[in-house]
Coordinates of C-alpha atoms in Angstrom, one line a residue:
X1 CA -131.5 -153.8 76.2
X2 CA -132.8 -155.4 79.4
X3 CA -136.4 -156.1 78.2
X4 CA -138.1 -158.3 75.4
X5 CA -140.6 -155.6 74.5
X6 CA -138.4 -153.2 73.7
X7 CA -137.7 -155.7 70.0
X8 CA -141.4 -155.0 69.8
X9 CA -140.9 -151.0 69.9
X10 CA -138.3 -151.4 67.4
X11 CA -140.7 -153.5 65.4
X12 CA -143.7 -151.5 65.5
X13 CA -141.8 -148.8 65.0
X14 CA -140.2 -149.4 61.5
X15 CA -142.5 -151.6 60.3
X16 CA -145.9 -151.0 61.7
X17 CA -147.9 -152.0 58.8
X18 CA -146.3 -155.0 57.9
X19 CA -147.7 -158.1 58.7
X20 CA -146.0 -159.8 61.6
X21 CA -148.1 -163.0 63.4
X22 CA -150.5 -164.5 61.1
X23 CA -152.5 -167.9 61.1
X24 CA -154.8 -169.5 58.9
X25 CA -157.6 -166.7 59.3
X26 CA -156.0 -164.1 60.5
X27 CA -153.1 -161.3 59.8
X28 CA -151.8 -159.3 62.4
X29 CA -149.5 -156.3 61.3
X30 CA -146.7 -155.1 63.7
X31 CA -149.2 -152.1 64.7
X32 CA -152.1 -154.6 65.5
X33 CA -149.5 -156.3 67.8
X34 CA -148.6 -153.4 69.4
X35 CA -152.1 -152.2 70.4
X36 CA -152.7 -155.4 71.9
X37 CA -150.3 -156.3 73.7
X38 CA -150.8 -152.5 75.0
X39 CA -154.8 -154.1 75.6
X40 CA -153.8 -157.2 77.5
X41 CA -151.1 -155.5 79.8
X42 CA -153.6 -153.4 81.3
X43 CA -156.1 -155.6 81.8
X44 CA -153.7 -157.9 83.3
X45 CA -151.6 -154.9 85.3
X46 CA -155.7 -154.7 86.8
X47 CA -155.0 -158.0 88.3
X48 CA -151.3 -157.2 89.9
X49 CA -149.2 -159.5 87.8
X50 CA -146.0 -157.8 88.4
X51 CA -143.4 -160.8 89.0
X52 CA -146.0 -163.5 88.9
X53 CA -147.0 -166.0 86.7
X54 CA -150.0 -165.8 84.7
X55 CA -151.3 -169.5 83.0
X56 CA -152.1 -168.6 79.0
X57 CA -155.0 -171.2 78.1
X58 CA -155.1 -170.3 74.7
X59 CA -155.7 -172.5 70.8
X60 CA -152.6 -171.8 68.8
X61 CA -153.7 -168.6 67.0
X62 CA -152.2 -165.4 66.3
X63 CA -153.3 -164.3 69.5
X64 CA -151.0 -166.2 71.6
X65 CA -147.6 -164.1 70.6
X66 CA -150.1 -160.6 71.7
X67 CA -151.0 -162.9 75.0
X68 CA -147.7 -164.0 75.9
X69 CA -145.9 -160.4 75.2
X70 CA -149.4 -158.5 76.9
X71 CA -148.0 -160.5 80.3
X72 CA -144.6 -159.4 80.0
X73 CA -146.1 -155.8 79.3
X74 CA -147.7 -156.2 83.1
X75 CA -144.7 -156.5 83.9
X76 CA -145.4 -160.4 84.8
X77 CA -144.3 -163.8 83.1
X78 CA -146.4 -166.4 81.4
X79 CA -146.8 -170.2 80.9
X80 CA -148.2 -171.3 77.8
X81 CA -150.6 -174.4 78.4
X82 CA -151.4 -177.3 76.0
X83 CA -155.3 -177.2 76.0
X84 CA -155.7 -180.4 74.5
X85 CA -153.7 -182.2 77.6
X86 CA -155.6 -184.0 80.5
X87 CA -157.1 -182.1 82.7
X88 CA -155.1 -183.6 85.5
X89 CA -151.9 -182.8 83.7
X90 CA -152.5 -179.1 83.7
X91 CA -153.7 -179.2 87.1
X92 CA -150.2 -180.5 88.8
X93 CA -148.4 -177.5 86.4
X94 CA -150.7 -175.1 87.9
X95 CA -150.1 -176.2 91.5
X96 CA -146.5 -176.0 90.8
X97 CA -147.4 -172.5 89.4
X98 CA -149.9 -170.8 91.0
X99 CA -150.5 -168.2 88.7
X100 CA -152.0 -164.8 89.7
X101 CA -154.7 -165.4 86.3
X102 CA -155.8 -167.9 83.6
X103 CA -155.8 -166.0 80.7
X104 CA -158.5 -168.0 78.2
X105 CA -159.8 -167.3 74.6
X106 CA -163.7 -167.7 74.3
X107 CA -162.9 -171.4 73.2
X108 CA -161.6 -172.4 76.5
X109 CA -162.9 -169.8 78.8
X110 CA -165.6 -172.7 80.6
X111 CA -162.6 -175.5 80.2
X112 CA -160.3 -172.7 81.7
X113 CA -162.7 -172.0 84.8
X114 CA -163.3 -176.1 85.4
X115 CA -159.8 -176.2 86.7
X116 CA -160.2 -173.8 89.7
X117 CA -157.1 -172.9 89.7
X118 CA -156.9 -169.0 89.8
X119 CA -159.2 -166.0 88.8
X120 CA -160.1 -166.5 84.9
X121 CA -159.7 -163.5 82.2
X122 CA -160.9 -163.8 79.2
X123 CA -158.6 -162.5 76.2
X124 CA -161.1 -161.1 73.8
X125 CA -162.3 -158.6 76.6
X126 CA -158.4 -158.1 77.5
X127 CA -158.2 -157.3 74.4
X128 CA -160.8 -154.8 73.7
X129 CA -159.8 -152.6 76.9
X130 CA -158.6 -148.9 76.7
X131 CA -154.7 -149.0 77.5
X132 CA -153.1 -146.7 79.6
X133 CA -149.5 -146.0 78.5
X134 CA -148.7 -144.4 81.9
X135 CA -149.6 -147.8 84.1
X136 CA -147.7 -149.6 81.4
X137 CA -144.4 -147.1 81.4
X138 CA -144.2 -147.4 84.9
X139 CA -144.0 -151.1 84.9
X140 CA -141.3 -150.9 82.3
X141 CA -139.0 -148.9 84.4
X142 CA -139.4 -151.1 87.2
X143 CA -138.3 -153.9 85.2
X144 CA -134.8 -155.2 85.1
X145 CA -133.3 -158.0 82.3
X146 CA -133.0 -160.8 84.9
X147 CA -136.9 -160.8 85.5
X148 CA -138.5 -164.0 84.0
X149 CA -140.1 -163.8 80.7
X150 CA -141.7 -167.1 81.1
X151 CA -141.8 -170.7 82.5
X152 CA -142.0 -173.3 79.9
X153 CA -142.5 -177.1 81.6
X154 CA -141.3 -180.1 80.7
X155 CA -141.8 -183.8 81.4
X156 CA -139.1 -184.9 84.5
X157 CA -138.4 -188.2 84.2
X158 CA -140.1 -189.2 87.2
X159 CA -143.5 -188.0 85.5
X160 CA -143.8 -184.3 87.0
X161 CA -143.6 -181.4 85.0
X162 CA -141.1 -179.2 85.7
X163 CA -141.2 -175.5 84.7
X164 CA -137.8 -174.0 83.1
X165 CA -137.8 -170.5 84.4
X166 CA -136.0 -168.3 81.6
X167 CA -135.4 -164.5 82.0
X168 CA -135.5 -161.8 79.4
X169 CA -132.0 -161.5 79.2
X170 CA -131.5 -165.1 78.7
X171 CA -133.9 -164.8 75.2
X172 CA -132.5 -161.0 74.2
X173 CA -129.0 -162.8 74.0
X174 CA -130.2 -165.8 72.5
X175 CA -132.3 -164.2 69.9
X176 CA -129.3 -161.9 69.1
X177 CA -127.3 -164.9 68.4
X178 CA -130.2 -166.5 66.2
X179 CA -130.9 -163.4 64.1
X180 CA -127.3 -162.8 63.3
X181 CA -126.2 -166.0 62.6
X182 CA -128.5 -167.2 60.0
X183 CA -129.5 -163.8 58.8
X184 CA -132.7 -163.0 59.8
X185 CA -134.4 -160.3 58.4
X186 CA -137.2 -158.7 57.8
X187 CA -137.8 -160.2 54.7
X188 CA -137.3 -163.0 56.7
X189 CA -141.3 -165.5 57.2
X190 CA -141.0 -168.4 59.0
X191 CA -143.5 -171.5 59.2
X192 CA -143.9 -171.8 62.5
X193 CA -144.2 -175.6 63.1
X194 CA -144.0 -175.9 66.7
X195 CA -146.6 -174.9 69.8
X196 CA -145.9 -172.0 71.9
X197 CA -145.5 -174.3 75.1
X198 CA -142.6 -176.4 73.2
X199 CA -138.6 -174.3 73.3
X200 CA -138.0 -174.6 69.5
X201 CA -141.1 -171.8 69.4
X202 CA -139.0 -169.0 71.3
X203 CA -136.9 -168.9 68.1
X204 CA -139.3 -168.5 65.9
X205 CA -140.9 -166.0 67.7
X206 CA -138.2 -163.8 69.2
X207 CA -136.6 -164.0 66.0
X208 CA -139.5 -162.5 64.1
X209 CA -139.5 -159.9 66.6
X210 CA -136.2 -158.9 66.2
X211 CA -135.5 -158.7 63.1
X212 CA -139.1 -157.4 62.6
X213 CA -139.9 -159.8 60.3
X214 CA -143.2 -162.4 59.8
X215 CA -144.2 -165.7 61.8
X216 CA -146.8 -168.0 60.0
X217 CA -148.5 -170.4 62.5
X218 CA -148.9 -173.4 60.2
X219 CA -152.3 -175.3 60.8
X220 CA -151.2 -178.6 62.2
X221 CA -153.5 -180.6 60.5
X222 CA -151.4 -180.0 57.5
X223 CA -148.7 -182.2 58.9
X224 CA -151.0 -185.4 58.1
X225 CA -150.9 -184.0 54.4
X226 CA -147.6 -183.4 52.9
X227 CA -148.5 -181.9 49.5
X228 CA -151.0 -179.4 51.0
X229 CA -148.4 -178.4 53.6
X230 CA -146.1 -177.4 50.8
X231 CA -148.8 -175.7 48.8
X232 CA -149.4 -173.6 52.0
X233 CA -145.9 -172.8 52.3
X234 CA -145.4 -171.4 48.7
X235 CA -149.0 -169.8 49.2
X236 CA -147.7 -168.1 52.2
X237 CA -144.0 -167.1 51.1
X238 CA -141.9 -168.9 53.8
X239 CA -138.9 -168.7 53.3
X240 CA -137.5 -170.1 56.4
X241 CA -138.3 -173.9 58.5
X242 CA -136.8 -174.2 62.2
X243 CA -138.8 -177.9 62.4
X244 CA -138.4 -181.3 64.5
X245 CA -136.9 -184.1 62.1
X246 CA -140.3 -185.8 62.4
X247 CA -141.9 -183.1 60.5
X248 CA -139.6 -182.6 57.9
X249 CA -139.6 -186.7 57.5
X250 CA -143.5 -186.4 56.6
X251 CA -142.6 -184.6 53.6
X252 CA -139.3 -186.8 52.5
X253 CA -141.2 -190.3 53.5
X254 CA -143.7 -189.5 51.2
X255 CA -141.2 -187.9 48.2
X256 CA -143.6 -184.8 48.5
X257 CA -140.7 -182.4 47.3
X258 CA -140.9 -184.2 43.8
X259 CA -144.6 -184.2 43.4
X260 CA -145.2 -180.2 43.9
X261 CA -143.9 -176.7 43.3
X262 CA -141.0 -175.7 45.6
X263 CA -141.5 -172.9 48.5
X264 CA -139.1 -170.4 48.5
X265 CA -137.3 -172.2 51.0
X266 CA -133.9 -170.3 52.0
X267 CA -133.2 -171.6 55.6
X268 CA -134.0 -175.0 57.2
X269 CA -133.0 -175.5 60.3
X270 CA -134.1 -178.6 62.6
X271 CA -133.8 -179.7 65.9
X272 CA -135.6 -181.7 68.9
X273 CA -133.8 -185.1 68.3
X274 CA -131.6 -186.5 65.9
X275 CA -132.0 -185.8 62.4
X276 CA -132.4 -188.9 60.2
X277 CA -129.4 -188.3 57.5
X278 CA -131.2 -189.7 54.7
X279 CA -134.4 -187.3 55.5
X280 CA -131.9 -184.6 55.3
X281 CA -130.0 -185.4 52.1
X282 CA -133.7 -185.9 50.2
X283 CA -134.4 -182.2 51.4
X284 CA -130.5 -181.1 50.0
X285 CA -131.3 -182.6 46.9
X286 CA -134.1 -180.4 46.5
X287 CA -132.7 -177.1 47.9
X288 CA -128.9 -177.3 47.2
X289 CA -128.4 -173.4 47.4
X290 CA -130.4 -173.4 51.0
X291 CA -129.0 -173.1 54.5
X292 CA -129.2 -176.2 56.2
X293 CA -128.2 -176.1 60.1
X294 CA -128.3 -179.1 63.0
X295 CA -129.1 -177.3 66.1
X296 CA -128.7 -179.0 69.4
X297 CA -129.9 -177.4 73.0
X298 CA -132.2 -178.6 75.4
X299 CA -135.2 -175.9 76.9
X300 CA -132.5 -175.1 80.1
X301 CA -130.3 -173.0 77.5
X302 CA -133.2 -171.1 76.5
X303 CA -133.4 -173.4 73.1
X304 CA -129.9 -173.9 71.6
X305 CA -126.5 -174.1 73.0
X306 CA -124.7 -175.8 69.8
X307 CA -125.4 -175.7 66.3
X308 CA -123.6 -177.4 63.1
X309 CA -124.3 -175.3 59.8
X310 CA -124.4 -178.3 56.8
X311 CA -120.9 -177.3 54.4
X312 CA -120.4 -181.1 53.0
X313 CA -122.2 -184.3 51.9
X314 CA -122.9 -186.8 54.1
X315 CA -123.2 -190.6 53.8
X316 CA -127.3 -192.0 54.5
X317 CA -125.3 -193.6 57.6
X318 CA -123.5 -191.5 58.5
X319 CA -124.3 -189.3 61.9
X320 CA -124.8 -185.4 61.8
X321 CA -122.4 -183.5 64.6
X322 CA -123.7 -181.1 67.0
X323 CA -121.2 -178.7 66.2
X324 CA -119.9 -176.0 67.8
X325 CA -121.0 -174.1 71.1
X326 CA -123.4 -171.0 69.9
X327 CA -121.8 -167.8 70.4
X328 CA -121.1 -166.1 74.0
X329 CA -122.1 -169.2 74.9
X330 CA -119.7 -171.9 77.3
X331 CA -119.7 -175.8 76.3
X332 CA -118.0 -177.7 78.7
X333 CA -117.5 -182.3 78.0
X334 CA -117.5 -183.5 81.9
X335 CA -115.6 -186.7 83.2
X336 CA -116.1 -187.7 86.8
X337 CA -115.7 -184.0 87.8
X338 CA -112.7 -183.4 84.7
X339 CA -112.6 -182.2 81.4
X340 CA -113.1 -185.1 78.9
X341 CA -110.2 -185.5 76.5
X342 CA -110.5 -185.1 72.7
X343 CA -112.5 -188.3 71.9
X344 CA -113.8 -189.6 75.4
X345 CA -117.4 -189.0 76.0
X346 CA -118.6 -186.7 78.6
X347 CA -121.4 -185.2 79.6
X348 CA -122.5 -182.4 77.9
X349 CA -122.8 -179.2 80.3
X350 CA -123.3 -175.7 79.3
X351 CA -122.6 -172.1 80.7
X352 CA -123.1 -168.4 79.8
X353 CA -126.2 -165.9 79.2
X354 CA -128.4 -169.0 77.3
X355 CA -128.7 -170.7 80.6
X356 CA -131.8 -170.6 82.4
X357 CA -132.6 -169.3 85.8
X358 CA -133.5 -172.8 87.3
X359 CA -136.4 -174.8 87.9
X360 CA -140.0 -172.8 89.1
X361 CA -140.5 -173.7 92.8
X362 CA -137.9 -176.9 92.2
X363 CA -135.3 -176.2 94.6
X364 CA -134.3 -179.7 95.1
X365 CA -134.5 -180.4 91.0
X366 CA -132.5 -177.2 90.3
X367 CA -129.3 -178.0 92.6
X368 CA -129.1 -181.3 91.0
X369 CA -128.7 -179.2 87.6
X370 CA -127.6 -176.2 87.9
X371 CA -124.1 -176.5 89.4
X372 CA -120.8 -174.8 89.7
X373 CA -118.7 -175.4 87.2
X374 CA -116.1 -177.9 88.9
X375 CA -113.4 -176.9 86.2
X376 CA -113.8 -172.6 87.7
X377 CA -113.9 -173.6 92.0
X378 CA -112.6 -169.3 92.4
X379 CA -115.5 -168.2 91.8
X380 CA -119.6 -168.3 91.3
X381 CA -120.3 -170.2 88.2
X382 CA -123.4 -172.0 87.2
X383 CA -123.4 -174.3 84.7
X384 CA -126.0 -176.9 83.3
X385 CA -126.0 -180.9 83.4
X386 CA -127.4 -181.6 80.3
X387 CA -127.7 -185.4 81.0
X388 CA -126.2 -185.6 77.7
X389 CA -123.0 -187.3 76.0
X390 CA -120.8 -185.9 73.9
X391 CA -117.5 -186.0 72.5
X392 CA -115.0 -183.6 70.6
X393 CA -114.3 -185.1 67.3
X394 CA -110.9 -185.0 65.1
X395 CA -112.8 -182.7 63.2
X396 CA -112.8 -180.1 66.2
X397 CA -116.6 -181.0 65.9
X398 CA -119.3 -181.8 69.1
X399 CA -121.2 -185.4 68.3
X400 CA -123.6 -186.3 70.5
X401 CA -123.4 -190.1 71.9
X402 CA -126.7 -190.2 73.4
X403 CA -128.4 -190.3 76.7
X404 CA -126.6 -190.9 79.9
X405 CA -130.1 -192.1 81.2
X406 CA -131.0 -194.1 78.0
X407 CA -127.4 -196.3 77.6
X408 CA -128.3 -199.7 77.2
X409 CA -126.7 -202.5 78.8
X410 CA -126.7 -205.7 76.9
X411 CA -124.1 -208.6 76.9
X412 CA -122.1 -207.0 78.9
X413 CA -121.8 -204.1 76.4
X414 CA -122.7 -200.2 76.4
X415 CA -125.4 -199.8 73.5
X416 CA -126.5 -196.5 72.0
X417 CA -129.9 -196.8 70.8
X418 CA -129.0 -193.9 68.1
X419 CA -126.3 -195.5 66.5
X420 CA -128.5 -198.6 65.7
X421 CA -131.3 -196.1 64.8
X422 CA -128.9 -194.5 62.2
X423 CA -128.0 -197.7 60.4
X424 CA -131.6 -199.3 60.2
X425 CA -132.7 -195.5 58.7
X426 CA -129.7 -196.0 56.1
X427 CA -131.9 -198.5 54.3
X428 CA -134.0 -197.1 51.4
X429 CA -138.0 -197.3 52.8
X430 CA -137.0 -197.1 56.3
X431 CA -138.8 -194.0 57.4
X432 CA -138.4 -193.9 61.2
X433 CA -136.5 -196.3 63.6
X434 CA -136.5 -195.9 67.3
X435 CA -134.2 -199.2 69.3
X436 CA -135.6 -200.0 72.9
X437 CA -134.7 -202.7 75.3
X438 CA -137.1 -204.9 76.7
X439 CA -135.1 -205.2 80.4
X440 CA -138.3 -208.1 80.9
X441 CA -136.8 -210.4 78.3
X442 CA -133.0 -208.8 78.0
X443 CA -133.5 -207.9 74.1
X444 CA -132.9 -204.9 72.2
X445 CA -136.1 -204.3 70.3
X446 CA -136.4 -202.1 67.2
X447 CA -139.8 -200.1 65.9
X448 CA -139.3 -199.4 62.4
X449 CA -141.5 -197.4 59.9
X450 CA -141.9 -198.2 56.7
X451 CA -145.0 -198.6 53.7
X452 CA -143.9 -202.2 53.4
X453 CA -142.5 -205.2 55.8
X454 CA -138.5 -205.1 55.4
X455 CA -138.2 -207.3 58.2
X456 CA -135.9 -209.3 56.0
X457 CA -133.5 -206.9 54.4
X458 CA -133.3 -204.9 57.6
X459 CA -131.6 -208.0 59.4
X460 CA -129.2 -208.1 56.6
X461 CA -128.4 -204.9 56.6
X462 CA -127.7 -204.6 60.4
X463 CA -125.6 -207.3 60.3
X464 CA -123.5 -205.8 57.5
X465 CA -123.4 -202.3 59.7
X466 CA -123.5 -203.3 63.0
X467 CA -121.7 -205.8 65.6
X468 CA -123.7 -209.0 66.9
X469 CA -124.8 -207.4 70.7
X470 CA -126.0 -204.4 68.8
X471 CA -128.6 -206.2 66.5
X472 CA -132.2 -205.9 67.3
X473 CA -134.1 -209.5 68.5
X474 CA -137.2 -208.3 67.5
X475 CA -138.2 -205.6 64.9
X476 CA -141.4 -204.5 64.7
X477 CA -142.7 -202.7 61.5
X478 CA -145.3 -199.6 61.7
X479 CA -146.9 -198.3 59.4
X480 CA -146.4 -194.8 61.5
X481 CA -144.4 -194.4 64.6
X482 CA -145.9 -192.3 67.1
X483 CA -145.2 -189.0 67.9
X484 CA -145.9 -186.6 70.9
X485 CA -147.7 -182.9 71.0
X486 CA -144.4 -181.3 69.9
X487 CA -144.0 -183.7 66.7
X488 CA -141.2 -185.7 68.4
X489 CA -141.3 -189.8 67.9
X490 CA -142.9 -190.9 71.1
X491 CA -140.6 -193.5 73.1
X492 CA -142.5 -193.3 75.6
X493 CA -145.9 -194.7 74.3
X494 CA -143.3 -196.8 72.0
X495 CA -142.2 -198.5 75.5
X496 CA -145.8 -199.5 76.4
X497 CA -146.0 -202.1 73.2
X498 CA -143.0 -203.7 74.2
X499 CA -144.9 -206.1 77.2
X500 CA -147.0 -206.8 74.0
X501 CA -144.6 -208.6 71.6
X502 CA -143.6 -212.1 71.3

């Protein structure tokens, strides 16, 4: 197999009147899908897209999956933009692109055209036009599995977006991996929690399309109403959650699972940041027959490069592992250019067909990541710096130790901010906890979310879990700690407040 569209042939094929990507108004069946993607790669293949980017400026919709696999069908790759970001945001990722065509839905079409950034299509009309199987065929032959699928951008830490290029042989093998590993089939519906322009998405998706099964794009409005959500997944028959902690914590904070009928959950999977164990635990109480899985992988290795399947109980303080590298895929634990040993923290760096192709136009940003491997100097080898620390466990088991960016330094000590987030969520009615340091006044800070002020019992209870340099000065109850477009708790806007206390 060397490209993504030939899961959608196999799809379409055996199952072309099942439904395949639906929303809240609308059900696309594996046929539908087929047709239009057929629709939107000639349209686009008009506008000589072959190898070059084209910006998707789309709502979250059904449409988007035909949008994004009608580019590939020109034989081009896509970015998926957030339209609700700042104008001036999207602008600096479409410099960095400069995409061959904007391809808007109605809704965005005149917001889509204000950014002058490249000839604007419109998707309906894409669409509606005739395809022509012969233009299409040829692109496919042309096409080879290390062309990119897409470029999905993140936030650098020096503010600029950069764009993960990713190629169709990266997701063919990582899909493979996801679909056999937790048994996808196609009986398989997820509830798609994330957007399109966020990594944990490509799972959902490419996973759907493999094992020719359903993806339900969940309205995000429900994630303000817990109950509602749940009704809408047992309404919908999911069966299967691939969601950011965050999102399954709306449903535990508020003890939803005890208030309504169960979906038909089989599978729950999470990853995007650390998963609170006492959010977890409230969800294996409910579902003790389902799957549970800890994935860990950053958008460089395509979405996941370690996961840790859930197979005993685990303490409210007690940490979650990363597990073990995915399949055909390389973990290495780095030390000053060495192998860690068994127990010493290293850097967290991965290898193998997951790995992404680099940075988009980011030559400079892309050697500083994407390295040899210093442990195989024989021969070509690129790995990835994750920026990451991990270690290898007793248990044979990868834990993740945080940050190499975000270690704190206070007292003279090395602070992880997750190990004091873990202990302050180990107290019944703390929801949330994210631990910052306020470098201005040389104090570790912790946000804390709860329906009522623990200020009080939260103090006792780090000091019965944690040393004295690790204790918050200040703690600082909200009633709901932030969180950013893809459902993550935002630090970053969390990091602003801290000028603010006393």
């Amino acid at each position: 197999m060397r490209n993504l569209l030939e899961l959608l042939d196999a799809a379409a094929g055996r199952r072309p009147d099942a439904p395949a990507f639906c929303d809240e108004t609308c059900s696309l069946t594996w046929a539908r899908v087929k047709a239009g993607v057929d629709a939107v790669g000639t349209a686009l293949a008009a506008h000589r897209v072959q190898h070059r980017p084209v910006a998707l400026y789309l709502d979250r919709s059904a449409a988007c999956p035909v949008a994004m696999l009608g580019v590939l069908a020109a034989g081009g790759f896509y970015t998926v933009l957030d339209t609700s970001q700042p104008a001036e945001r999207i602008g600096r990722i479409l410099q960095r692109l400069q995409p061959a065509v904007i391809l808007a839905d109605k809704a965005n079409l005149d917001a889509a055209r204000a950014l002058n950034a490249a000839p604007v299509l419109e998707y309906e009309q894409a669409a509606a036009t005739a395809p022509d199987p012969a233009l299409l065929a040829a692109l496919r032959a042309q096409a080879i599995d290390t062309d990119l699928a897409y470029v999905l951008f993140t936030s650098g830490s020096t503010g600029e977006p950069k764009g993960v290029a990713i190629t169709h042989r990266n997701v063919l093998a990582y899909s493979e991996w996801a679909v056999r590993t937790f048994g996808f089939t196609q009986d398989t519906v997820f509830g798609g929690q994330t957007p399109f322009y966020f990594s944990m998405s490509v799972t959902d998706l490419f996973s759907t399309l493999r094992a020719a099964a359903r993806l339900e794009i969940l309205p995000r409005r429900l994630f303000s109403f817990p109950v509602p959500l749940l009704e809408y997944l047992t309404a919908r028959g999911v069966n299967t959650l691939y969601w950011v902690p965050t999102a399954l914590g709306i449903v535990s904070s508020w003890k939803a699972l005890d208030y309504t009928a169960l979906p038909p959950l089989t599978t729950i999977l999470f990853a995007g940041e650390v998963m609170p164990t006492p959010c977890m635990n409230y969800w294996r109480q409910h579902y003790p027959r389902a799957t549970f899985a800890n994935l860990y992988g950053p958008t460089e290795t395509t979405d996941i490069c370690a996961f840790y399947r859930v197979d005993r109980p685990f303490a409210d303080n007690e940490p979650l592992p990363i597990g073990r590298p995915c399949e055909n895929c390389g973990i290495l634990l780095l030390k000053d250019g060495r192998a860690a040993a068994p127990g010493e923290e290293g850097e967290l760096c991965a290898r193998g067909s997951f790995v992404a192709a680099g940075y988009y136009a980011m030559p400079d940003k892309t050697a500083e990541r994407f390295v040899q491997n210093p442990l195989q100097p024989n021969y070509p080898e690129t790995i990835y710096r994750t920026g990451d620390l991990a270690r290898l466990g007793p248990d044979g088991l990868l834990h993740y130790c945080g940050r190499m960016d975000s270690q704190i330094k206070h007292l003279g000590y090395r602070i992880e901010p997750g190990e004091v987030e873990t202990a302050a969520q180990s107290l019944p009615g703390v929801e949330a906890a994210v631990c910052l340091y306020d470098a201005d006044r040389a104090r570790l800070v912790l946000f804390y979310q709860s329906r009522r002020k623990l200020d009080e019992p939260l103090r006792q209870h780090l000091a019965e879990a944690l040393p004295a340099y690790m204790r918050p000065a200040v703690l600082c109850r909200l009633r709901s700690i932030p969180t950013n477009a893809n459902g993550k708790l935002d630090r970053t806007a969390l990091k602003a407040q801290l000028a603010q206390l006393k």
